Short mmCIF file of C-alpha atoms and ligand atoms in Angstrom, two decimals:
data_model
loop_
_atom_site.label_atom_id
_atom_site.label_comp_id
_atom_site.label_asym_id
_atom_site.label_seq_id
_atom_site.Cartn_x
_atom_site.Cartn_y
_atom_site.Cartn_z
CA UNK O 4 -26.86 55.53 -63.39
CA UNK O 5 -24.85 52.35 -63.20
CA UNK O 6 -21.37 52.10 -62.80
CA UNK O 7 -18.82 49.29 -62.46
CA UNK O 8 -18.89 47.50 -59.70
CA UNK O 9 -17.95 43.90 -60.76
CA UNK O 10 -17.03 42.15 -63.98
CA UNK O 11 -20.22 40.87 -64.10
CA UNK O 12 -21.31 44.67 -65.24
CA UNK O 13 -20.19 44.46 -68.73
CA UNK O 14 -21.10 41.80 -71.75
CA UNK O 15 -17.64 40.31 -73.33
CA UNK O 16 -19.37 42.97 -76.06
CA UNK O 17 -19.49 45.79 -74.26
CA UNK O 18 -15.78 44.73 -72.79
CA UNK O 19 -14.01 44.53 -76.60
CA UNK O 20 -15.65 47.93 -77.17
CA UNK O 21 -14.24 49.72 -74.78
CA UNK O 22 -10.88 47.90 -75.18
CA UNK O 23 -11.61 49.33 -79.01
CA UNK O 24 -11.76 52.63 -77.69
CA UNK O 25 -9.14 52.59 -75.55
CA UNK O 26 -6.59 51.82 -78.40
CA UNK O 27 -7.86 54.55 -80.11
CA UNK O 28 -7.35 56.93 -77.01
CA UNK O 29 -3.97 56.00 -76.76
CA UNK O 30 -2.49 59.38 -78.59
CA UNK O 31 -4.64 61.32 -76.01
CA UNK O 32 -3.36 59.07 -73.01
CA UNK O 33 -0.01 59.76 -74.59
CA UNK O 34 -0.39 63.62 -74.53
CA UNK O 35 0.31 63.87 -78.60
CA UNK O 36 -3.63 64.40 -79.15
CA UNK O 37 -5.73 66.85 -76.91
CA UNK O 38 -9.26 65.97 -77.19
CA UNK O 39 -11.70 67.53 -74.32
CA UNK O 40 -13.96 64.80 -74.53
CA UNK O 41 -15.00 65.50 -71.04
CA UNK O 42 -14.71 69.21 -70.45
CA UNK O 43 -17.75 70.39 -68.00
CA UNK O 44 -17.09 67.03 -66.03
CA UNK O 45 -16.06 66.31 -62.86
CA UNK O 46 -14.41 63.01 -61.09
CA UNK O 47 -14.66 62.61 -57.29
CA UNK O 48 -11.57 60.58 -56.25
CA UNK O 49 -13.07 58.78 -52.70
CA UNK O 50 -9.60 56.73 -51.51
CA UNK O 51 -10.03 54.80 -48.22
CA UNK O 52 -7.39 52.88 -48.83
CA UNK O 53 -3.88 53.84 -50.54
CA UNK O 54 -3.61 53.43 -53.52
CA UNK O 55 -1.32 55.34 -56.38
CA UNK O 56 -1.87 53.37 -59.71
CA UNK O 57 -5.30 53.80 -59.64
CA UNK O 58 -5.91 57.39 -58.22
CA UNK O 59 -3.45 58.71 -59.98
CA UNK O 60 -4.19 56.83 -63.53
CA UNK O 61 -7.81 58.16 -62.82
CA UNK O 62 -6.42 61.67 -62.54
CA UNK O 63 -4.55 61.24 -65.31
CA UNK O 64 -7.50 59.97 -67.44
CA UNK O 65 -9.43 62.54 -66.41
CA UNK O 66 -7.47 65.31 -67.18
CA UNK O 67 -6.26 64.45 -70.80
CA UNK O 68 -9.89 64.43 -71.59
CA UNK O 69 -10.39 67.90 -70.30
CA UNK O 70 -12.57 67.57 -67.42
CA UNK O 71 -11.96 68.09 -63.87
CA UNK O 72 -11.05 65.83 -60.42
CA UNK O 73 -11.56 66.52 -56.52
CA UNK O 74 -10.16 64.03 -54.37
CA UNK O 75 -10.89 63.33 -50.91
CA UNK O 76 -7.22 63.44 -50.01
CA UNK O 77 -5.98 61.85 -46.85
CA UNK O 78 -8.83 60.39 -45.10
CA UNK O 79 -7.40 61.74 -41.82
CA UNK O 80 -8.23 64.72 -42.62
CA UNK O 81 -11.65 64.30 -43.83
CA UNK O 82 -14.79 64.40 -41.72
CA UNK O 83 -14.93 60.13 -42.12
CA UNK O 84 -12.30 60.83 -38.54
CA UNK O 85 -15.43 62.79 -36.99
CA UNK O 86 -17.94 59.83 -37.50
CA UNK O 87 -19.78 60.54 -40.60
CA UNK O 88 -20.42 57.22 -42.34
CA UNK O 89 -20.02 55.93 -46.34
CA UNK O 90 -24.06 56.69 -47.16
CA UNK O 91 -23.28 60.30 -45.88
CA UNK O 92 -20.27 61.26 -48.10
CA UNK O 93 -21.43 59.62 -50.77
CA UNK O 94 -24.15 61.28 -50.88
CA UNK O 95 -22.15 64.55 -50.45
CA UNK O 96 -19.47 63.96 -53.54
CA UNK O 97 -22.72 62.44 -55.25
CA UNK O 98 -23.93 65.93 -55.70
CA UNK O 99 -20.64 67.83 -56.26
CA UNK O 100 -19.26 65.28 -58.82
CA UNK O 101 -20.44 63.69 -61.90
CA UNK O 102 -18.56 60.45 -61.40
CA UNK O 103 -16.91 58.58 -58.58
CA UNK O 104 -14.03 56.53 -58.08
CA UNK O 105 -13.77 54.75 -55.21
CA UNK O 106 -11.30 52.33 -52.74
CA UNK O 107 -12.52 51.10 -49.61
CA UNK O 108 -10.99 48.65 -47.42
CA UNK O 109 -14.61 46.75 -46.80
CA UNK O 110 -16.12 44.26 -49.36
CA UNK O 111 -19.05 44.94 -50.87
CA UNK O 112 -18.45 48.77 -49.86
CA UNK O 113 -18.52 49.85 -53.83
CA UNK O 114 -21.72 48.09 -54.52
CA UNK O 115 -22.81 50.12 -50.69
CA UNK O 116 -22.01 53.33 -52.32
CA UNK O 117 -23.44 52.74 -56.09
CA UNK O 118 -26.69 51.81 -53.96
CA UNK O 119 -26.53 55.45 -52.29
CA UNK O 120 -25.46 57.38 -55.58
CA UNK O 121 -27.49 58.64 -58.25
CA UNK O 122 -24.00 59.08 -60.19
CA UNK O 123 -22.06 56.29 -61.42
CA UNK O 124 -19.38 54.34 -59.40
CA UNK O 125 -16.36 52.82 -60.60
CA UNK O 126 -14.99 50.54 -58.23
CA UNK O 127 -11.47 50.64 -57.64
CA UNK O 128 -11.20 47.93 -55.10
CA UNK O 129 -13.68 46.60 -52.09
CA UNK O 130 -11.02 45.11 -49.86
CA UNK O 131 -10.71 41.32 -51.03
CA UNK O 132 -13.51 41.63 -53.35
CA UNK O 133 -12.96 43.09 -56.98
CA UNK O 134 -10.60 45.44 -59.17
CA UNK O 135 -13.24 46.11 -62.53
CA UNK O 136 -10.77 49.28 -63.75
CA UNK O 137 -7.71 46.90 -63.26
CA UNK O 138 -9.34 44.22 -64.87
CA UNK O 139 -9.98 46.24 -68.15
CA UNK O 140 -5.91 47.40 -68.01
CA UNK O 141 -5.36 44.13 -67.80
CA UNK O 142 -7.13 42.80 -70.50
CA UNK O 143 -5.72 45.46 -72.25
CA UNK O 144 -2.40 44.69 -72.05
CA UNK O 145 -2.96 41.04 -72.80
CA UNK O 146 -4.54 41.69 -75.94
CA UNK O 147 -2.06 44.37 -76.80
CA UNK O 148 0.50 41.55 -76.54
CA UNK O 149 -1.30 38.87 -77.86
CA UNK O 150 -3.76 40.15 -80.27
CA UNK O 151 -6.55 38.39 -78.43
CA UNK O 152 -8.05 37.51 -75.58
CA UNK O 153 -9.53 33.72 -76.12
CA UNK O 154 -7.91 31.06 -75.70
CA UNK O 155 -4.57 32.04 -73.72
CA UNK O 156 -2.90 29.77 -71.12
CA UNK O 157 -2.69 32.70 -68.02
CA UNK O 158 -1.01 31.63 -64.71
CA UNK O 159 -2.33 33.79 -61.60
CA UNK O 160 0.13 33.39 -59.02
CA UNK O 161 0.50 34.57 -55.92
CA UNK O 162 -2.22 35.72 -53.47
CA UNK O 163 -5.05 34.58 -54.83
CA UNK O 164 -6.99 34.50 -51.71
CA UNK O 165 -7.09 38.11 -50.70
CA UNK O 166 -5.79 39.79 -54.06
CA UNK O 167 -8.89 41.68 -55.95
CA UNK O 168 -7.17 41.76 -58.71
CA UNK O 169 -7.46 38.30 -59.72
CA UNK O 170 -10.37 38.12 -58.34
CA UNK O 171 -11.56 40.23 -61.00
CA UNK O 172 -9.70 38.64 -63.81
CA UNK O 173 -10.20 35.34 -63.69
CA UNK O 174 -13.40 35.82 -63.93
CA UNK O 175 -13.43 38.17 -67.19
CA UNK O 176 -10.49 35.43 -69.12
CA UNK O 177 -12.85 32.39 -68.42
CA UNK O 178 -15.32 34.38 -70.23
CA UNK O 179 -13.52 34.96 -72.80
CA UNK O 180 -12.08 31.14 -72.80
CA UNK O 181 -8.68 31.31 -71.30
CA UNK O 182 -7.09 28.28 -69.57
CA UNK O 183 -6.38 29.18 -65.82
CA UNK O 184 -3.39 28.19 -63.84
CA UNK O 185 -4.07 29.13 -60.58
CA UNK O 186 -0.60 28.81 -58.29
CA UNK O 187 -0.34 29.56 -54.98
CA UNK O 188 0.12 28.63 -51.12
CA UNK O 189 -2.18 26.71 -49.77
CA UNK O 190 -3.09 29.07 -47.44
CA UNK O 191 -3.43 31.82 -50.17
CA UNK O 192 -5.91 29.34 -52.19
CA UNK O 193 -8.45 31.14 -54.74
CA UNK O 194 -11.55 31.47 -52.57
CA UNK O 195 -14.17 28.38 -53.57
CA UNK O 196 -17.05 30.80 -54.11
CA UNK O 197 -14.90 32.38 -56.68
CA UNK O 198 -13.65 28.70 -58.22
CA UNK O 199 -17.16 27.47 -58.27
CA UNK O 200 -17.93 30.70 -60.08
CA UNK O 201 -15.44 30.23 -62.29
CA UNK O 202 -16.55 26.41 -63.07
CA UNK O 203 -19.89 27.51 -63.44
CA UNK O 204 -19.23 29.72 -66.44
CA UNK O 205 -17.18 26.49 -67.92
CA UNK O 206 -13.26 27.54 -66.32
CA UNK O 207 -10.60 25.01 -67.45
CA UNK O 208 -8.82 26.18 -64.29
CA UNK O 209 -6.39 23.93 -62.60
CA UNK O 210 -4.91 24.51 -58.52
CA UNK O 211 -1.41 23.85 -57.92
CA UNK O 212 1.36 25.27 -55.30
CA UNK O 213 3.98 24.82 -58.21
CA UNK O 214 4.88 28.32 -60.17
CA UNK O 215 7.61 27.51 -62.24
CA UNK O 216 5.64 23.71 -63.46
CA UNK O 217 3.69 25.66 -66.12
CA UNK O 218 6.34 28.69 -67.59
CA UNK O 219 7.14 26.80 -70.48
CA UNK O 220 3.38 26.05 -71.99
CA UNK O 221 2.09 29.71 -70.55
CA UNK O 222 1.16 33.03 -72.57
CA UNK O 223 0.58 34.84 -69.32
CA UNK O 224 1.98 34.94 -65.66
CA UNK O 225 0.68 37.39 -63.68
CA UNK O 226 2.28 37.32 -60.43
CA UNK O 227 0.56 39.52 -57.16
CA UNK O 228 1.69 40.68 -54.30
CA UNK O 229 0.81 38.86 -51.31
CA UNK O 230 -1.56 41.54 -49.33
CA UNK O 231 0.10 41.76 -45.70
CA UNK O 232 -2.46 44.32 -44.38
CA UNK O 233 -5.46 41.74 -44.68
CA UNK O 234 -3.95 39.32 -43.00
CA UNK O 235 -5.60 39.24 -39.42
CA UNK O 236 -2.50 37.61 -37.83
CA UNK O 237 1.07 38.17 -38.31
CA UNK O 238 2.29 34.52 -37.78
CA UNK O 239 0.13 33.60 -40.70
CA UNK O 240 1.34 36.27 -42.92
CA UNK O 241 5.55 34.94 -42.18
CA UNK O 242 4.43 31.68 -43.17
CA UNK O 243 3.87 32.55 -46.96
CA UNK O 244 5.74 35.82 -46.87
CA UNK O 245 8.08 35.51 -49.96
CA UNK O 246 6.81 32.34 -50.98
CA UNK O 247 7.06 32.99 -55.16
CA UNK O 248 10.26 34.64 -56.57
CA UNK O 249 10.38 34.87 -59.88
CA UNK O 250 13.92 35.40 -61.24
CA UNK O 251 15.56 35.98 -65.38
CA UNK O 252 16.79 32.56 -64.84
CA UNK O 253 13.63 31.19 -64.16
CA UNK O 254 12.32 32.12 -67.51
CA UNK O 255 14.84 30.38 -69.91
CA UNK O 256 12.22 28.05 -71.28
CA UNK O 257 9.54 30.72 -71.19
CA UNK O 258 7.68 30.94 -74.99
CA UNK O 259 9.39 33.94 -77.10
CA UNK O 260 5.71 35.91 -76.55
CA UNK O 261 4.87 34.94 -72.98
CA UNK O 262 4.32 38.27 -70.45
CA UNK O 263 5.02 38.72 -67.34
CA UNK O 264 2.18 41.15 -65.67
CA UNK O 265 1.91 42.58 -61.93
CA UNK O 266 -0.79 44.88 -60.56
CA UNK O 267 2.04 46.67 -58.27
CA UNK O 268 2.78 47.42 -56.03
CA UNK O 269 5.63 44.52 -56.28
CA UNK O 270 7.72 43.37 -53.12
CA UNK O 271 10.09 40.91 -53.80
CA UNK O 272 7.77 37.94 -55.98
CA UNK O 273 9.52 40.00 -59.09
CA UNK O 274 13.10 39.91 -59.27
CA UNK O 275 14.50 43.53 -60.53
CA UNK O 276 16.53 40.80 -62.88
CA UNK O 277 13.50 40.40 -64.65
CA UNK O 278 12.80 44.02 -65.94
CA UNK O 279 15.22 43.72 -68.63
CA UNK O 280 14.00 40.48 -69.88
CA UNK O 281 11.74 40.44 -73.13
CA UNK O 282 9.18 39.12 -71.40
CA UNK O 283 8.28 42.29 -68.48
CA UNK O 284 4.78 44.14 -69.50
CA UNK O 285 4.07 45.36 -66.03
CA UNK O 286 5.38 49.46 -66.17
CA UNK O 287 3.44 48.77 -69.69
CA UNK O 288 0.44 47.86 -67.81
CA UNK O 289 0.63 50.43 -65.21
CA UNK O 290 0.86 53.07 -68.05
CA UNK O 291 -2.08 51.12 -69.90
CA UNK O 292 -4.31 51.98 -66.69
CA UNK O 293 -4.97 55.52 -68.09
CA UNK O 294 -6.22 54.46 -71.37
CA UNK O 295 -8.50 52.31 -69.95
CA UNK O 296 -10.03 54.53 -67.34
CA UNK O 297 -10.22 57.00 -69.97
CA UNK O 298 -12.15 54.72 -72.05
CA UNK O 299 -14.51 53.70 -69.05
CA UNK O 300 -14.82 57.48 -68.39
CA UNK O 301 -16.20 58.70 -71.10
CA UNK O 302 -18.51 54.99 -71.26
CA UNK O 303 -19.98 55.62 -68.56
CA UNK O 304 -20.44 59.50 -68.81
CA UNK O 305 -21.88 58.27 -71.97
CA UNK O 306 -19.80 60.34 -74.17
CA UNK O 307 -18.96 58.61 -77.62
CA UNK O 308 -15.09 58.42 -78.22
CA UNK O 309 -14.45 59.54 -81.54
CA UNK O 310 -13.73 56.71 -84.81
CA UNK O 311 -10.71 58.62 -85.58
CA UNK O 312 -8.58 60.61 -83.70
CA UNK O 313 -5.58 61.19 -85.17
CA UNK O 314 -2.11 61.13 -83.72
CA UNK O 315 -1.22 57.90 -84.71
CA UNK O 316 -3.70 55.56 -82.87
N1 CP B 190 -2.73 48.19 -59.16
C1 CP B 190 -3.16 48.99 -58.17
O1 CP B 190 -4.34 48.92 -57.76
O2 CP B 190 -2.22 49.84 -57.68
P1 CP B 190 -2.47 50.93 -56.55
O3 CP B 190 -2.77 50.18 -55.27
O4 CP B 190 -1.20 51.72 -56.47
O5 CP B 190 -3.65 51.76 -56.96
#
């Protein structure tokens, strides 16, 4: 069965859909509403890579909905630390599972793994490759702010070279006709394979090193963290360490509506000064990744989500 390995698995259709049913899961997410959409189910959490959002949000998901999660746990103390490779757990927790989630430090490992499974994979995160489940939170949040999703100025600032996430995202918001600012170090450039990709679905995507340039005009900034532990050499990584810090003050200018949005972890490119500013959606966001993953759940379990609820969806 196929899961979610890219962006590039789901129409802009199928995307507003489940961002549809998400909103109407949010009473469930929420704990007002139980609804054991997915009693009799079980989630194998596969985490080579730490992670809490996401495990935990997937957990969460899982749970509200009734059905049931085993986790790998620490990955020191699995067999992976005697030798046995990806294909052969996978296609262990393939058989005691009904679903997988999965983080893996290598690219292209979640595509590796849906290859090996007969159950569907959700992909959450192949090293410098893709974020899908983040993705849809994100979107989320966006159009829980904004209403919409087309035609929104977004900056993505940060690490765009080695950060999934926006990886992921810029790809679904060109689709769905966003402008792109994309700011970063040079060294920390959005990869060309990903900026010809972008171009090639018709991106109005512009390159700069300058963050605070576009504030004023934007509806989104989405700042990431820049992602020490893929950097192959120290020296490189002090030479952009702390580059963006984004600070209240910086934001006096900023349009009433605009959002500020972060994956997390944060380190210092979001000043604490900023949480009590109008403009911070990112605890928001990391709430909004349970609702989503509830939604993709049950989409890809193909279990129908309900037109009303009830509990004040
Ligand atoms: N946003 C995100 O992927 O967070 P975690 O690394 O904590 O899962």
């Amino acid at each position: 069965m196929p899961g979610l390995i890219t962006m590039d698995d789901l129409s802009n259709e199928e995307i507003l859909s489940i961002l549809d049913d998400a909103q109407r899961l949010l009473p469930v997410a929420e704990g007002k509403t139980y609804l054991p959409l997915l009693q009799g189910k079980i989630l194998g959490n596969l985490f080579f890579e730490p992670s809490t959002r996401t495990r935990m949000s997937f957990e969460t998901a899982m749970k509200r909905l009734g059905g049931d999660v085993v986790n790998l746990g620490d990955v020191k103390t699995s067999s992976v630390v005697k030798g046995e490779t990806l294909f052969d757990t996978i296609q262990m927790v393939d058989g005691y599972t009904d679903i997988i989630a999965m983080r893996h430090p290598r690219q292209g490992a979640a595509q590796y793994a849906q290859d090996a499974a007969r159950v569907p994979i959700l992909n959450g995160g192949d090293g410098a490759g893709h974020h899908p489940t983040q993705t849809m939170l994100d979107l989320f949040t966006i159009q829980q702010a904004h209403g919409r999703l087309d035609g929104l100025k977004v900056i993505l600032a940060g690490d765009l070279r080695y950060g999934r996430t926006v990886h992921s995202l810029s790809h679904a918001l060109t689709r769905f006709g966003c402008e792109l600012i994309l700011a970063s170090p040079s060294l920390l450039k959005m990869p060309p394979e990903i900026v010809a990709d972008l171009n090639a679905h018709g991106a109005n995507v512009t390159e700069t090193e300058d963050l605070l340039g576009s504030i004023e005009t934007a509806d989104v900034v989405y700042m990431t963290r820049i992602q020490k532990e893929r950097f192959a050499d120290e020296d490189e990584y002090a030479k952009v360490a702390g580059a963006y810090k984004l600070h209240a003050s910086n934001l006096d200018g900023a349009k009433e509506d605009m959002i500020i949005m972060h994956p997390l972890p944060r380190v210092d490119e979001i000043h604490p000064s900023v949480d009590q500013t109008r403009h911070a959606r990112y605890f928001e966001q990391a709430f909004n990744g349970v609702v989503a993953r509830m939604a993709l759940l049950c989409r890809l379990l193909d279990v129908e989500v309900p037109a009303d609820i009830g509990g004040g969806a």
